mmCIF file of C-alpha atoms and ligand atoms in Angstrom:
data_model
loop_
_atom_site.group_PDB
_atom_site.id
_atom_site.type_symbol
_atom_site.label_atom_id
_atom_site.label_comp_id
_atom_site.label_asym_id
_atom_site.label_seq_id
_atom_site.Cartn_x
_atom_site.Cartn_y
_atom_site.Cartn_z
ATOM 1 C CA UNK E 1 90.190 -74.197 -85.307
ATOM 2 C CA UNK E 2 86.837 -76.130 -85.896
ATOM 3 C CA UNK E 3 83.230 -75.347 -84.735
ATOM 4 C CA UNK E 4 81.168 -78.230 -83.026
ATOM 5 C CA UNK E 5 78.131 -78.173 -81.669
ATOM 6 C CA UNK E 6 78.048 -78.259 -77.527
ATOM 7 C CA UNK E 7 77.410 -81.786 -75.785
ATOM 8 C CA UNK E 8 77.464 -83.243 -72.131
ATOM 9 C CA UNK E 9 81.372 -84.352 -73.068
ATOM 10 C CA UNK E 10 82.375 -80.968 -73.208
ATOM 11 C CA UNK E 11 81.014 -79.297 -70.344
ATOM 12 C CA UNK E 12 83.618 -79.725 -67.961
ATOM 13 C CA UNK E 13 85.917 -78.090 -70.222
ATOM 14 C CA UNK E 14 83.612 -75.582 -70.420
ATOM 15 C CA UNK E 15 83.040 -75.170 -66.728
ATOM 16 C CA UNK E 16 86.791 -74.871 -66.275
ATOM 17 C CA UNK E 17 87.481 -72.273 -68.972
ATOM 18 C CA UNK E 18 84.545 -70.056 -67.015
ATOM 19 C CA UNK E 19 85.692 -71.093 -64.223
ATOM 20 C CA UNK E 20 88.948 -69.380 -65.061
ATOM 21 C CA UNK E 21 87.625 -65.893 -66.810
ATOM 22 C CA UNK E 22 84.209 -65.418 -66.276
ATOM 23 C CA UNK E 23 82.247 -65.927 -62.567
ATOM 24 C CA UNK E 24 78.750 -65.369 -64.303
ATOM 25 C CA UNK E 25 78.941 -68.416 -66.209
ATOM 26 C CA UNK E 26 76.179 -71.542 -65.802
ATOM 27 C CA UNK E 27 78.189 -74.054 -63.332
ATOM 28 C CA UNK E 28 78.174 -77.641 -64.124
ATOM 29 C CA UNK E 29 74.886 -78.497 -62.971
ATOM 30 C CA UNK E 30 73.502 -75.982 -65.119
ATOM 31 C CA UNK E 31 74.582 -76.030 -68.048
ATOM 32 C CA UNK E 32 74.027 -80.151 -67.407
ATOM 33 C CA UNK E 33 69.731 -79.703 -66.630
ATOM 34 C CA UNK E 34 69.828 -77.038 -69.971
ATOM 35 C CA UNK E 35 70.911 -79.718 -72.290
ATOM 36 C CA UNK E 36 68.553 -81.919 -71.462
ATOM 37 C CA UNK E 37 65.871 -78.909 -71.724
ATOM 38 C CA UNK E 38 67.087 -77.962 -75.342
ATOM 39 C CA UNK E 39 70.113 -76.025 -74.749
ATOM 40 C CA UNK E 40 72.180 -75.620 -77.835
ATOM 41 C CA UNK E 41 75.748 -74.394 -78.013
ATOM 42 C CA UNK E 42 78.639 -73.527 -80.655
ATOM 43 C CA UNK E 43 82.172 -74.324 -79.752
ATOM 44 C CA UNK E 44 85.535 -73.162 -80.723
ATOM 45 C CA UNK E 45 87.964 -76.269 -80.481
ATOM 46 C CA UNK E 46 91.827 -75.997 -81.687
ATOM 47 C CA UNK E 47 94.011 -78.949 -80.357
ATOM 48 C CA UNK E 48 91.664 -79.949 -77.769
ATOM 49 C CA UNK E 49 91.558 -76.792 -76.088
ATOM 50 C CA UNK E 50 88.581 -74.780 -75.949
ATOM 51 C CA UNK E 51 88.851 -71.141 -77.221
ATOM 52 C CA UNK E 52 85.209 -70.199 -77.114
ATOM 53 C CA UNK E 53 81.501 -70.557 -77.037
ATOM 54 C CA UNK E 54 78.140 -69.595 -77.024
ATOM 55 C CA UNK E 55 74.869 -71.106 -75.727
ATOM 56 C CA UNK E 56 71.433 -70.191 -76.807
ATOM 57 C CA UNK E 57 67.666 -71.586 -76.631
ATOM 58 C CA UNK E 58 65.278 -71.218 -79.013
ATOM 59 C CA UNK E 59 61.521 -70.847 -78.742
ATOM 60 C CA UNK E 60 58.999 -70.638 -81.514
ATOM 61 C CA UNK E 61 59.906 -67.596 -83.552
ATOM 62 C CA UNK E 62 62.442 -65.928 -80.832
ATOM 63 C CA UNK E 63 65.546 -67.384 -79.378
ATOM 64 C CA UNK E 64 67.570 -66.054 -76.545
ATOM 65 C CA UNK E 65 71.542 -65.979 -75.985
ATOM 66 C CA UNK E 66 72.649 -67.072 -72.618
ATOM 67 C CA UNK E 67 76.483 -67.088 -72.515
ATOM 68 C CA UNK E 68 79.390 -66.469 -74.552
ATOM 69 C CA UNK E 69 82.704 -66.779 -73.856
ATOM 70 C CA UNK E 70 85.756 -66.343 -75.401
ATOM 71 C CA UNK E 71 89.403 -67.075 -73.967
ATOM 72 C CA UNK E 72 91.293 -64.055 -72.635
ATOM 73 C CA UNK E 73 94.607 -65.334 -74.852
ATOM 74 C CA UNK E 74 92.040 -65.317 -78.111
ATOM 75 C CA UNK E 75 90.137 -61.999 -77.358
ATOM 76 C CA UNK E 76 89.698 -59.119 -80.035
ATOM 77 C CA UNK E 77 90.142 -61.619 -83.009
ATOM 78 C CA UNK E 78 86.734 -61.313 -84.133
ATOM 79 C CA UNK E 79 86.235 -64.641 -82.193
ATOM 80 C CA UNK E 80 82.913 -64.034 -80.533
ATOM 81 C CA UNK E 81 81.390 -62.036 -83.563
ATOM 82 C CA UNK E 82 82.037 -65.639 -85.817
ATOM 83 C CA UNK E 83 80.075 -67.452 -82.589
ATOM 84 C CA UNK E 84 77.120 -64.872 -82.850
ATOM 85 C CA UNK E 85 77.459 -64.818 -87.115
ATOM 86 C CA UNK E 86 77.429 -69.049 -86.626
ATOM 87 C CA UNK E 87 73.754 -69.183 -84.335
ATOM 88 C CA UNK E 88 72.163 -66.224 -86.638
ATOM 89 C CA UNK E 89 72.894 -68.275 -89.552
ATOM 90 C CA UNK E 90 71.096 -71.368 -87.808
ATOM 91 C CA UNK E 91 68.346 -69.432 -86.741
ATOM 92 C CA UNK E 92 67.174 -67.209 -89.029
ATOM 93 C CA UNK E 93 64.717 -69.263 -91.067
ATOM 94 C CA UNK E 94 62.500 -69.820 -88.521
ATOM 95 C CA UNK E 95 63.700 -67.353 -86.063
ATOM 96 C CA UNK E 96 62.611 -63.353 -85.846
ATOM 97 C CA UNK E 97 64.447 -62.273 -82.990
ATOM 98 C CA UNK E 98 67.177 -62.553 -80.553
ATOM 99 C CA UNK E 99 67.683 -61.691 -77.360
ATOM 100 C CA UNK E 100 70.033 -61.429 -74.247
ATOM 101 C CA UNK E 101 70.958 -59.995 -70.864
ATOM 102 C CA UNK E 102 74.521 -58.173 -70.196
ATOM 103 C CA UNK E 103 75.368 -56.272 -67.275
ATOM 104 C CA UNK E 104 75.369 -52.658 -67.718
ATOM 105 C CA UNK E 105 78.917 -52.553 -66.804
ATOM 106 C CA UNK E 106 80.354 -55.205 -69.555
ATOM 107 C CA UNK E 107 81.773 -52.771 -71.649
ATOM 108 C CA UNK E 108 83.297 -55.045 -74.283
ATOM 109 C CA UNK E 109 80.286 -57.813 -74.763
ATOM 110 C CA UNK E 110 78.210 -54.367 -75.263
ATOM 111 C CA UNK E 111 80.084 -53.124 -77.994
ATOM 112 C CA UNK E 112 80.099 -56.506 -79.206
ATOM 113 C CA UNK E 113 76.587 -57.160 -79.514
ATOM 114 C CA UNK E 114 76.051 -53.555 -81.306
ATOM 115 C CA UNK E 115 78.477 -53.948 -83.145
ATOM 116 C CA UNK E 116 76.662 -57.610 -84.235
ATOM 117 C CA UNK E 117 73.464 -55.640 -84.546
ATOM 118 C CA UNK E 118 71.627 -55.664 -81.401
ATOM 119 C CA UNK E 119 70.022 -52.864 -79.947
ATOM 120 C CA UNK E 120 68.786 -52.071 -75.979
ATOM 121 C CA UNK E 121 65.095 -52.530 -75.583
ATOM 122 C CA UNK E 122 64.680 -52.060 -72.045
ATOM 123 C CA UNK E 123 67.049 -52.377 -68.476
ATOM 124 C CA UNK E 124 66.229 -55.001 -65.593
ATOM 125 C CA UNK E 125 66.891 -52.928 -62.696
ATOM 126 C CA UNK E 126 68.916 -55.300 -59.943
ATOM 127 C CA UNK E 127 68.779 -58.392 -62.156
ATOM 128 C CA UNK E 128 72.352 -59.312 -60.567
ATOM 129 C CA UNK E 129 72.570 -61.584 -57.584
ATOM 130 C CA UNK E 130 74.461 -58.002 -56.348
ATOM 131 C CA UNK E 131 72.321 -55.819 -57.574
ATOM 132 C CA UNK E 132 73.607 -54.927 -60.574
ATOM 133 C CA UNK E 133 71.432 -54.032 -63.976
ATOM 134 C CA UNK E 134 70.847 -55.901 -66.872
ATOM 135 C CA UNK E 135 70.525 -54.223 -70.439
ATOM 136 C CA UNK E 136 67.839 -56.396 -72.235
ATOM 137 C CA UNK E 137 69.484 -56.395 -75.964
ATOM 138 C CA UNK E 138 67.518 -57.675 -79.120
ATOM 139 C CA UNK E 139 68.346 -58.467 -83.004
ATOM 140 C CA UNK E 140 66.001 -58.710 -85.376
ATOM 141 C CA UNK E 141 66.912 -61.211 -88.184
HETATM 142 C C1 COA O 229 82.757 -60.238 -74.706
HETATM 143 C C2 COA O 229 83.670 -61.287 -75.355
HETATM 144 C C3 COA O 229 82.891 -62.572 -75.596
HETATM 145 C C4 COA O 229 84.180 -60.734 -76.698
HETATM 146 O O1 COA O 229 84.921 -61.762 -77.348
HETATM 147 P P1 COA O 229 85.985 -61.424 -78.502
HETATM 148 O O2 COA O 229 86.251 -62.669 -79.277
HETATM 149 O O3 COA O 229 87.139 -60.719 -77.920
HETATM 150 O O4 COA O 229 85.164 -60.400 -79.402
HETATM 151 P P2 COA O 229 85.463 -60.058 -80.938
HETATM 152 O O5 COA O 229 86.934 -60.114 -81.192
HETATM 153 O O6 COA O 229 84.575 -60.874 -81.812
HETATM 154 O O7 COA O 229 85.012 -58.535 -80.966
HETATM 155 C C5 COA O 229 83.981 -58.050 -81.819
HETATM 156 C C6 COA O 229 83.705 -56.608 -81.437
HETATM 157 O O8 COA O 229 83.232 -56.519 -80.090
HETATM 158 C C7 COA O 229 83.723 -55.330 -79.468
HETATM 159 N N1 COA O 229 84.655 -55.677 -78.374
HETATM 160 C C8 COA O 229 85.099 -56.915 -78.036
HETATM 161 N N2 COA O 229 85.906 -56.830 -76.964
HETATM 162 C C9 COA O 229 85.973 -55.533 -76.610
HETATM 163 C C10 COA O 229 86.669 -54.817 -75.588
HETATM 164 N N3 COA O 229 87.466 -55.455 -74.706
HETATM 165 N N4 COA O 229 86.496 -53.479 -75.514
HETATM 166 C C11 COA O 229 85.704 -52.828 -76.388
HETATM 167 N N5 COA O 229 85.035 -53.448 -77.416
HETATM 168 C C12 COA O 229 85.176 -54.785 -77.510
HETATM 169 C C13 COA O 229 84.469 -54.580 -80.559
HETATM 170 O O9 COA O 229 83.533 -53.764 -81.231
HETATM 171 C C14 COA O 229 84.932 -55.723 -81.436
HETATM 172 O O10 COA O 229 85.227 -55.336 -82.754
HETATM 173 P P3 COA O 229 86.741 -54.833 -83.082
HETATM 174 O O11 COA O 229 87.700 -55.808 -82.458
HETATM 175 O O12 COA O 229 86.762 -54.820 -84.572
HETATM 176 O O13 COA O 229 86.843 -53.484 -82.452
HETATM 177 C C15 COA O 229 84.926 -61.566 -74.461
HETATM 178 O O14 COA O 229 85.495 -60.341 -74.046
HETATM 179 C C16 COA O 229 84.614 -62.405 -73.232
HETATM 180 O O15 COA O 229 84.665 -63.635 -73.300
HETATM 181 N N6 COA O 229 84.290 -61.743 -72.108
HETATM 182 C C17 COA O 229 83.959 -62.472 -70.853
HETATM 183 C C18 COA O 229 82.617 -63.170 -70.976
HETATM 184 C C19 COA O 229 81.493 -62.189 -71.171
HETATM 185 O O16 COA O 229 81.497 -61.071 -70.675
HETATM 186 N N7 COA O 229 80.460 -62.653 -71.914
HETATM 187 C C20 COA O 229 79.254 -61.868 -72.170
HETATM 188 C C21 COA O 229 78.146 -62.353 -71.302
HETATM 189 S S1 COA O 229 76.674 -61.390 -71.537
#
């Protein structure tokens, strides 16, 4: 498995792994307009196939997570927590916190952010096109 940073090439496998797993995800367009206003991405790549990622901005001293992914067949291998370990190490010179949205009901990317350090600050009450809340989660590095 290698780590590579996310570019326009790979977004259609990207779009197709969400696609497949994960109806939240950015679609193609998306994902498309965010790289070219300073989205950055890590990306899990064994044999051409695509086993995870994570995208993120960054601002001046804060940067915010806004997907990761991981494929179902590669879950619970500590897969995700090497994405979130791999942006934190980028980040944290210049970078004092991080932040992200889950819905209340994702159970395991919950435990997976506390378990990574990150700690509810506040809920967005029907931040879901249905309605559903958002915890507000934040790391300090
Ligand atoms: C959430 C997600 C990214 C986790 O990926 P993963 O590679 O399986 O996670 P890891 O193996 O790194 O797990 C790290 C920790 O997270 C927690 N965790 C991960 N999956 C979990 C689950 N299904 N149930 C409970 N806890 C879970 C555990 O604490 C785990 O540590 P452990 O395995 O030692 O118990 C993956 O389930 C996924 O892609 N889900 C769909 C997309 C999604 O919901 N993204 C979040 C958007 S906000």
């Amino acid at each position: 498995m290698t780590f590579t940073s996310l570019s326009v090439e790979l977004v259609d496998c990207i779009v197709q792994l969400q696609n497949s797993c994960f109806p939240d995800g950015w679609d193609k367009k998306m994902l498309l307009d965010g790289l070219n206003n300073g989205l950055l991405g890590i990306v899990a790549i064994d044999n051409d196939e695509i086993l995870g990622f994570i995208t993120y901005s960054k601002n001046i001293d804060f940067a915010e997570i806004n997907d990761i992914l991981v494929a179902p067949a590669f879950r619970r291998q500590g897969l995700a927590k090497q994405l979130l370990n791999r942006i934190e190490l980028l980040l944290k010179e210049k970078t004092q916190k991080i932040f992200l949205e889950v819905r209340e009901s994702n159970f395991p990317a919950i435990n997976l952010y506390k378990s990574a350090g990150f700690k509810q600050i506040s809920v967005r009450k029907k931040y879901y096109s249905d309605g559903e809340n958002a915890l507000v989660m934040q790391k300090e590095l």
